[in-house]
PDB file of C-alpha atoms in Angstrom:
ATOM      1  CA  UNK A   1     -29.497  72.211 119.276  1.00  0.00           C
ATOM      2  CA  UNK A   2     -33.077  72.106 118.140  1.00  0.00           C
ATOM      3  CA  UNK A   3     -34.106  69.476 115.623  1.00  0.00           C
ATOM      4  CA  UNK A   4     -35.318  72.071 113.116  1.00  0.00           C
ATOM      5  CA  UNK A   5     -32.019  73.971 113.118  1.00  0.00           C
ATOM      6  CA  UNK A   6     -30.051  70.766 112.616  1.00  0.00           C
ATOM      7  CA  UNK A   7     -32.396  69.746 109.788  1.00  0.00           C
ATOM      8  CA  UNK A   8     -31.919  73.095 108.033  1.00  0.00           C
ATOM      9  CA  UNK A   9     -28.142  72.787 108.338  1.00  0.00           C
ATOM     10  CA  UNK A  10     -28.216  69.211 106.979  1.00  0.00           C
ATOM     11  CA  UNK A  11     -30.398  70.202 104.008  1.00  0.00           C
ATOM     12  CA  UNK A  12     -28.086  73.120 103.201  1.00  0.00           C
ATOM     13  CA  UNK A  13     -25.062  70.840 103.312  1.00  0.00           C
ATOM     14  CA  UNK A  14     -26.701  68.297 100.988  1.00  0.00           C
ATOM     15  CA  UNK A  15     -27.785  71.066  98.613  1.00  0.00           C
ATOM     16  CA  UNK A  16     -24.259  72.423  98.365  1.00  0.00           C
ATOM     17  CA  UNK A  17     -22.970  68.976  97.431  1.00  0.00           C
ATOM     18  CA  UNK A  18     -25.512  68.480  94.646  1.00  0.00           C
ATOM     19  CA  UNK A  19     -25.066  71.848  92.932  1.00  0.00           C
ATOM     20  CA  UNK A  20     -22.843  71.612  89.848  1.00  0.00           C
ATOM     21  CA  UNK A  21     -21.310  75.081  90.082  1.00  0.00           C
ATOM     22  CA  UNK A  22     -18.659  74.406  87.426  1.00  0.00           C
ATOM     23  CA  UNK A  23     -21.227  72.975  85.040  1.00  0.00           C
ATOM     24  CA  UNK A  24     -23.443  76.031  85.424  1.00  0.00           C
ATOM     25  CA  UNK A  25     -20.459  78.372  85.073  1.00  0.00           C
ATOM     26  CA  UNK A  26     -19.562  76.770  81.715  1.00  0.00           C
ATOM     27  CA  UNK A  27     -22.994  77.730  80.361  1.00  0.00           C
ATOM     28  CA  UNK A  28     -22.487  81.453  80.992  1.00  0.00           C
ATOM     29  CA  UNK A  29     -21.406  83.514  78.007  1.00  0.00           C
ATOM     30  CA  UNK A  30     -21.236  87.135  79.140  1.00  0.00           C
ATOM     31  CA  UNK A  31     -18.911  88.726  81.659  1.00  0.00           C
ATOM     32  CA  UNK A  32     -21.894  90.253  83.453  1.00  0.00           C
ATOM     33  CA  UNK A  33     -23.497  86.815  83.838  1.00  0.00           C
ATOM     34  CA  UNK A  34     -20.235  85.385  85.200  1.00  0.00           C
ATOM     35  CA  UNK A  35     -19.989  88.264  87.682  1.00  0.00           C
ATOM     36  CA  UNK A  36     -23.580  87.756  88.885  1.00  0.00           C
ATOM     37  CA  UNK A  37     -23.022  84.004  89.116  1.00  0.00           C
ATOM     38  CA  UNK A  38     -19.888  84.522  91.223  1.00  0.00           C
ATOM     39  CA  UNK A  39     -21.881  86.819  93.526  1.00  0.00           C
ATOM     40  CA  UNK A  40     -24.630  84.197  93.832  1.00  0.00           C
ATOM     41  CA  UNK A  41     -22.130  81.452  94.635  1.00  0.00           C
ATOM     42  CA  UNK A  42     -20.360  83.612  97.217  1.00  0.00           C
ATOM     43  CA  UNK A  43     -23.692  84.454  98.903  1.00  0.00           C
ATOM     44  CA  UNK A  44     -24.716  80.788  98.891  1.00  0.00           C
ATOM     45  CA  UNK A  45     -21.396  79.757 100.423  1.00  0.00           C
ATOM     46  CA  UNK A  46     -21.717  82.433 103.140  1.00  0.00           C
ATOM     47  CA  UNK A  47     -25.238  81.338 104.064  1.00  0.00           C
ATOM     48  CA  UNK A  48     -24.229  77.679 103.991  1.00  0.00           C
ATOM     49  CA  UNK A  49     -21.198  78.393 106.186  1.00  0.00           C
ATOM     50  CA  UNK A  50     -23.373  80.290 108.659  1.00  0.00           C
ATOM     51  CA  UNK A  51     -25.864  77.434 108.784  1.00  0.00           C
ATOM     52  CA  UNK A  52     -23.100  74.896 109.324  1.00  0.00           C
ATOM     53  CA  UNK A  53     -21.393  76.822 112.114  1.00  0.00           C
ATOM     54  CA  UNK A  54     -24.333  78.281 114.018  1.00  0.00           C
ATOM     55  CA  UNK A  55     -26.929  75.565 113.676  1.00  0.00           C
ATOM     56  CA  UNK A  56     -24.903  72.396 113.585  1.00  0.00           C
ATOM     57  CA  UNK A  57     -23.366  72.790 117.044  1.00  0.00           C
ATOM     58  CA  UNK A  58     -25.069  71.770 120.255  1.00  0.00           C
ATOM     59  CA  UNK A  59     -25.081  74.468 122.943  1.00  0.00           C
ATOM     60  CA  UNK A  60     -22.904  73.799 125.942  1.00  0.00           C
ATOM     61  CA  UNK A  61     -24.896  72.467 128.899  1.00  0.00           C
ATOM     62  CA  UNK A  62     -25.329  74.827 131.833  1.00  0.00           C
ATOM     63  CA  UNK A  63     -23.387  73.895 134.978  1.00  0.00           C
ATOM     64  CA  UNK A  64     -26.146  74.583 137.496  1.00  0.00           C
ATOM     65  CA  UNK A  65     -24.015  73.399 140.463  1.00  0.00           C
ATOM     66  CA  UNK A  66     -21.401  76.056 139.746  1.00  0.00           C
ATOM     67  CA  UNK A  67     -24.049  78.774 139.973  1.00  0.00           C
ATOM     68  CA  UNK A  68     -25.644  77.230 143.094  1.00  0.00           C
ATOM     69  CA  UNK A  69     -22.352  77.614 144.960  1.00  0.00           C
ATOM     70  CA  UNK A  70     -21.918  81.268 144.025  1.00  0.00           C
ATOM     71  CA  UNK A  71     -25.488  82.601 143.998  1.00  0.00           C
ATOM     72  CA  UNK A  72     -27.599  80.282 146.086  1.00  0.00           C
ATOM     73  CA  UNK A  73     -29.748  77.318 145.267  1.00  0.00           C
ATOM     74  CA  UNK A  74     -33.143  79.010 145.533  1.00  0.00           C
ATOM     75  CA  UNK A  75     -32.478  81.575 142.782  1.00  0.00           C
ATOM     76  CA  UNK A  76     -30.643  79.045 140.603  1.00  0.00           C
ATOM     77  CA  UNK A  77     -33.493  76.519 140.971  1.00  0.00           C
ATOM     78  CA  UNK A  78     -35.945  79.198 139.882  1.00  0.00           C
ATOM     79  CA  UNK A  79     -33.861  79.945 136.748  1.00  0.00           C
ATOM     80  CA  UNK A  80     -33.360  76.221 136.055  1.00  0.00           C
ATOM     81  CA  UNK A  81     -37.110  75.625 136.258  1.00  0.00           C
ATOM     82  CA  UNK A  82     -37.777  78.543 133.895  1.00  0.00           C
ATOM     83  CA  UNK A  83     -35.049  77.336 131.530  1.00  0.00           C
ATOM     84  CA  UNK A  84     -36.409  73.776 131.484  1.00  0.00           C
ATOM     85  CA  UNK A  85     -39.936  75.029 130.798  1.00  0.00           C
ATOM     86  CA  UNK A  86     -38.911  76.792 127.595  1.00  0.00           C
ATOM     87  CA  UNK A  87     -40.269  74.992 124.564  1.00  0.00           C
ATOM     88  CA  UNK A  88     -38.853  75.917 121.208  1.00  0.00           C
ATOM     89  CA  UNK A  89     -41.564  75.619 118.574  1.00  0.00           C
ATOM     90  CA  UNK A  90     -40.926  73.393 115.604  1.00  0.00           C
ATOM     91  CA  UNK A  91     -40.332  75.189 112.336  1.00  0.00           C
ATOM     92  CA  UNK A  92     -43.203  74.737 109.903  1.00  0.00           C
ATOM     93  CA  UNK A  93     -42.283  75.549 106.326  1.00  0.00           C
ATOM     94  CA  UNK A  94     -45.117  77.517 104.762  1.00  0.00           C
ATOM     95  CA  UNK A  95     -43.044  79.224 102.077  1.00  0.00           C
ATOM     96  CA  UNK A  96     -41.779  76.246 100.064  1.00  0.00           C
ATOM     97  CA  UNK A  97     -45.258  74.932  99.136  1.00  0.00           C
ATOM     98  CA  UNK A  98     -46.131  78.373  97.743  1.00  0.00           C
ATOM     99  CA  UNK A  99     -43.057  78.657  95.543  1.00  0.00           C
ATOM    100  CA  UNK A 100     -42.456  75.019  94.582  1.00  0.00           C
ATOM    101  CA  UNK A 101     -44.976  75.076  91.661  1.00  0.00           C
ATOM    102  CA  UNK A 102     -43.496  78.340  90.390  1.00  0.00           C
ATOM    103  CA  UNK A 103     -39.995  76.930  90.656  1.00  0.00           C
ATOM    104  CA  UNK A 104     -41.006  73.723  88.859  1.00  0.00           C
ATOM    105  CA  UNK A 105     -42.623  75.770  86.083  1.00  0.00           C
ATOM    106  CA  UNK A 106     -39.422  77.803  85.744  1.00  0.00           C
ATOM    107  CA  UNK A 107     -37.404  74.580  85.510  1.00  0.00           C
ATOM    108  CA  UNK A 108     -39.616  73.385  82.642  1.00  0.00           C
ATOM    109  CA  UNK A 109     -39.246  76.767  80.942  1.00  0.00           C
ATOM    110  CA  UNK A 110     -35.496  76.593  81.490  1.00  0.00           C
ATOM    111  CA  UNK A 111     -35.275  73.144  79.862  1.00  0.00           C
ATOM    112  CA  UNK A 112     -37.280  74.368  76.863  1.00  0.00           C
ATOM    113  CA  UNK A 113     -35.032  77.428  76.515  1.00  0.00           C
ATOM    114  CA  UNK A 114     -31.955  75.203  76.830  1.00  0.00           C
ATOM    115  CA  UNK A 115     -33.185  72.876  74.074  1.00  0.00           C
ATOM    116  CA  UNK A 116     -34.017  75.837  71.840  1.00  0.00           C
ATOM    117  CA  UNK A 117     -30.611  77.366  72.530  1.00  0.00           C
ATOM    118  CA  UNK A 118     -28.797  74.110  71.744  1.00  0.00           C
ATOM    119  CA  UNK A 119     -30.709  73.745  68.446  1.00  0.00           C
ATOM    120  CA  UNK A 120     -29.864  77.318  67.488  1.00  0.00           C
ATOM    121  CA  UNK A 121     -26.241  76.788  68.498  1.00  0.00           C
ATOM    122  CA  UNK A 122     -26.012  73.675  66.316  1.00  0.00           C
ATOM    123  CA  UNK A 123     -27.598  75.523  63.405  1.00  0.00           C
ATOM    124  CA  UNK A 124     -25.139  78.395  63.774  1.00  0.00           C
ATOM    125  CA  UNK A 125     -22.173  76.008  63.990  1.00  0.00           C
ATOM    126  CA  UNK A 126     -23.270  74.377  60.708  1.00  0.00           C
ATOM    127  CA  UNK A 127     -23.663  77.801  59.135  1.00  0.00           C
ATOM    128  CA  UNK A 128     -20.164  78.773  60.282  1.00  0.00           C
ATOM    129  CA  UNK A 129     -18.735  75.626  58.705  1.00  0.00           C
ATOM    130  CA  UNK A 130     -20.568  76.417  55.443  1.00  0.00           C
ATOM    131  CA  UNK A 131     -19.295  79.998  55.422  1.00  0.00           C
ATOM    132  CA  UNK A 132     -15.732  78.839  56.110  1.00  0.00           C
ATOM    133  CA  UNK A 133     -15.949  76.356  53.217  1.00  0.00           C
ATOM    134  CA  UNK A 134     -17.394  79.070  50.989  1.00  0.00           C
ATOM    135  CA  UNK A 135     -14.575  81.411  52.028  1.00  0.00           C
ATOM    136  CA  UNK A 136     -11.982  78.850  50.951  1.00  0.00           C
ATOM    137  CA  UNK A 137     -13.673  78.192  47.587  1.00  0.00           C
ATOM    138  CA  UNK A 138     -14.885  81.707  46.689  1.00  0.00           C
ATOM    139  CA  UNK A 139     -11.783  82.719  44.722  1.00  0.00           C
ATOM    140  CA  UNK A 140     -12.080  79.754  42.332  1.00  0.00           C
ATOM    141  CA  UNK A 141     -15.879  79.355  42.320  1.00  0.00           C
ATOM    142  CA  UNK A 142     -17.931  80.050  39.202  1.00  0.00           C
ATOM    143  CA  UNK A 143     -21.293  81.802  39.245  1.00  0.00           C
ATOM    144  CA  UNK A 144     -23.060  78.530  38.395  1.00  0.00           C
ATOM    145  CA  UNK A 145     -21.425  76.762  41.369  1.00  0.00           C
ATOM    146  CA  UNK A 146     -22.495  79.611  43.635  1.00  0.00           C
ATOM    147  CA  UNK A 147     -26.054  79.561  42.304  1.00  0.00           C
ATOM    148  CA  UNK A 148     -26.242  75.787  42.871  1.00  0.00           C
ATOM    149  CA  UNK A 149     -25.772  76.448  46.583  1.00  0.00           C
ATOM    150  CA  UNK A 150     -28.087  79.487  46.568  1.00  0.00           C
ATOM    151  CA  UNK A 151     -30.936  78.830  44.112  1.00  0.00           C
ATOM    152  CA  UNK A 152     -33.033  81.658  45.592  1.00  0.00           C
ATOM    153  CA  UNK A 153     -30.421  84.207  44.396  1.00  0.00           C
ATOM    154  CA  UNK A 154     -30.358  82.679  40.905  1.00  0.00           C
ATOM    155  CA  UNK A 155     -34.160  82.996  40.744  1.00  0.00           C
ATOM    156  CA  UNK A 156     -33.958  86.624  41.940  1.00  0.00           C
ATOM    157  CA  UNK A 157     -31.337  87.553  39.333  1.00  0.00           C
ATOM    158  CA  UNK A 158     -33.190  85.726  36.564  1.00  0.00           C
ATOM    159  CA  UNK A 159     -36.410  87.582  37.474  1.00  0.00           C
ATOM    160  CA  UNK A 160     -34.595  90.935  37.429  1.00  0.00           C
ATOM    161  CA  UNK A 161     -33.072  90.207  34.013  1.00  0.00           C
ATOM    162  CA  UNK A 162     -36.406  88.962  32.658  1.00  0.00           C
ATOM    163  CA  UNK A 163     -38.168  92.108  33.912  1.00  0.00           C
ATOM    164  CA  UNK A 164     -35.377  94.294  32.541  1.00  0.00           C
ATOM    165  CA  UNK A 165     -34.537  95.681  35.991  1.00  0.00           C
ATOM    166  CA  UNK A 166     -30.788  96.351  36.164  1.00  0.00           C
ATOM    167  CA  UNK A 167     -30.651  97.989  39.629  1.00  0.00           C
ATOM    168  CA  UNK A 168     -30.770 101.683  38.665  1.00  0.00           C
TER     169      UNK A 168
END
C-alpha cells in the first residue's frame, strides 16, 4: 500500500474517533435537522469504512516464479521490470489550505451563534418560570401587585386615564 493511502485511512480513523456524534445530535431541535444529521453520519461512516477497507490493506505480492513456469521467463521478466518501474506519485493536498481559513472562520461564527443561542435560551427559561409563577398567582393577584411587576403597563394606563382615552 502506498504511504499516502495509508495516511488518509489513518487520518479518517482518528477523525471518526474524535467526533462527538451524540453530543452534536443532542443540539438538534427539528426533525429535519435530525434527518440531515443522520444522513451526514451515514455518509461519513460509509466513506470511513471504504477508506479503512480499501486503503489500509497491503496488496498481495505477485508470485513471479509461478508465472515464469507457465508463460516463460522472458515475458515475465519484461512485465516485472515494467511493474517495478512504476512510481506512484505522493499525494499533495492543495485543497485543505484553501478551505482551512474558511472553515476556521465558520467555527468562530458557530461559537458566537452558540453563545447567543445559549443566552437566549437562558432568557426564555427565566421568562417561562416567571409566566408559570404568574399563572399560579393570577387568580388571587390584585391590580397593584400586577402593576408592581409591570410598571410600564401602569404608566400606560395612567397616561390613558389622564388623557381621558378610554379605548373607544
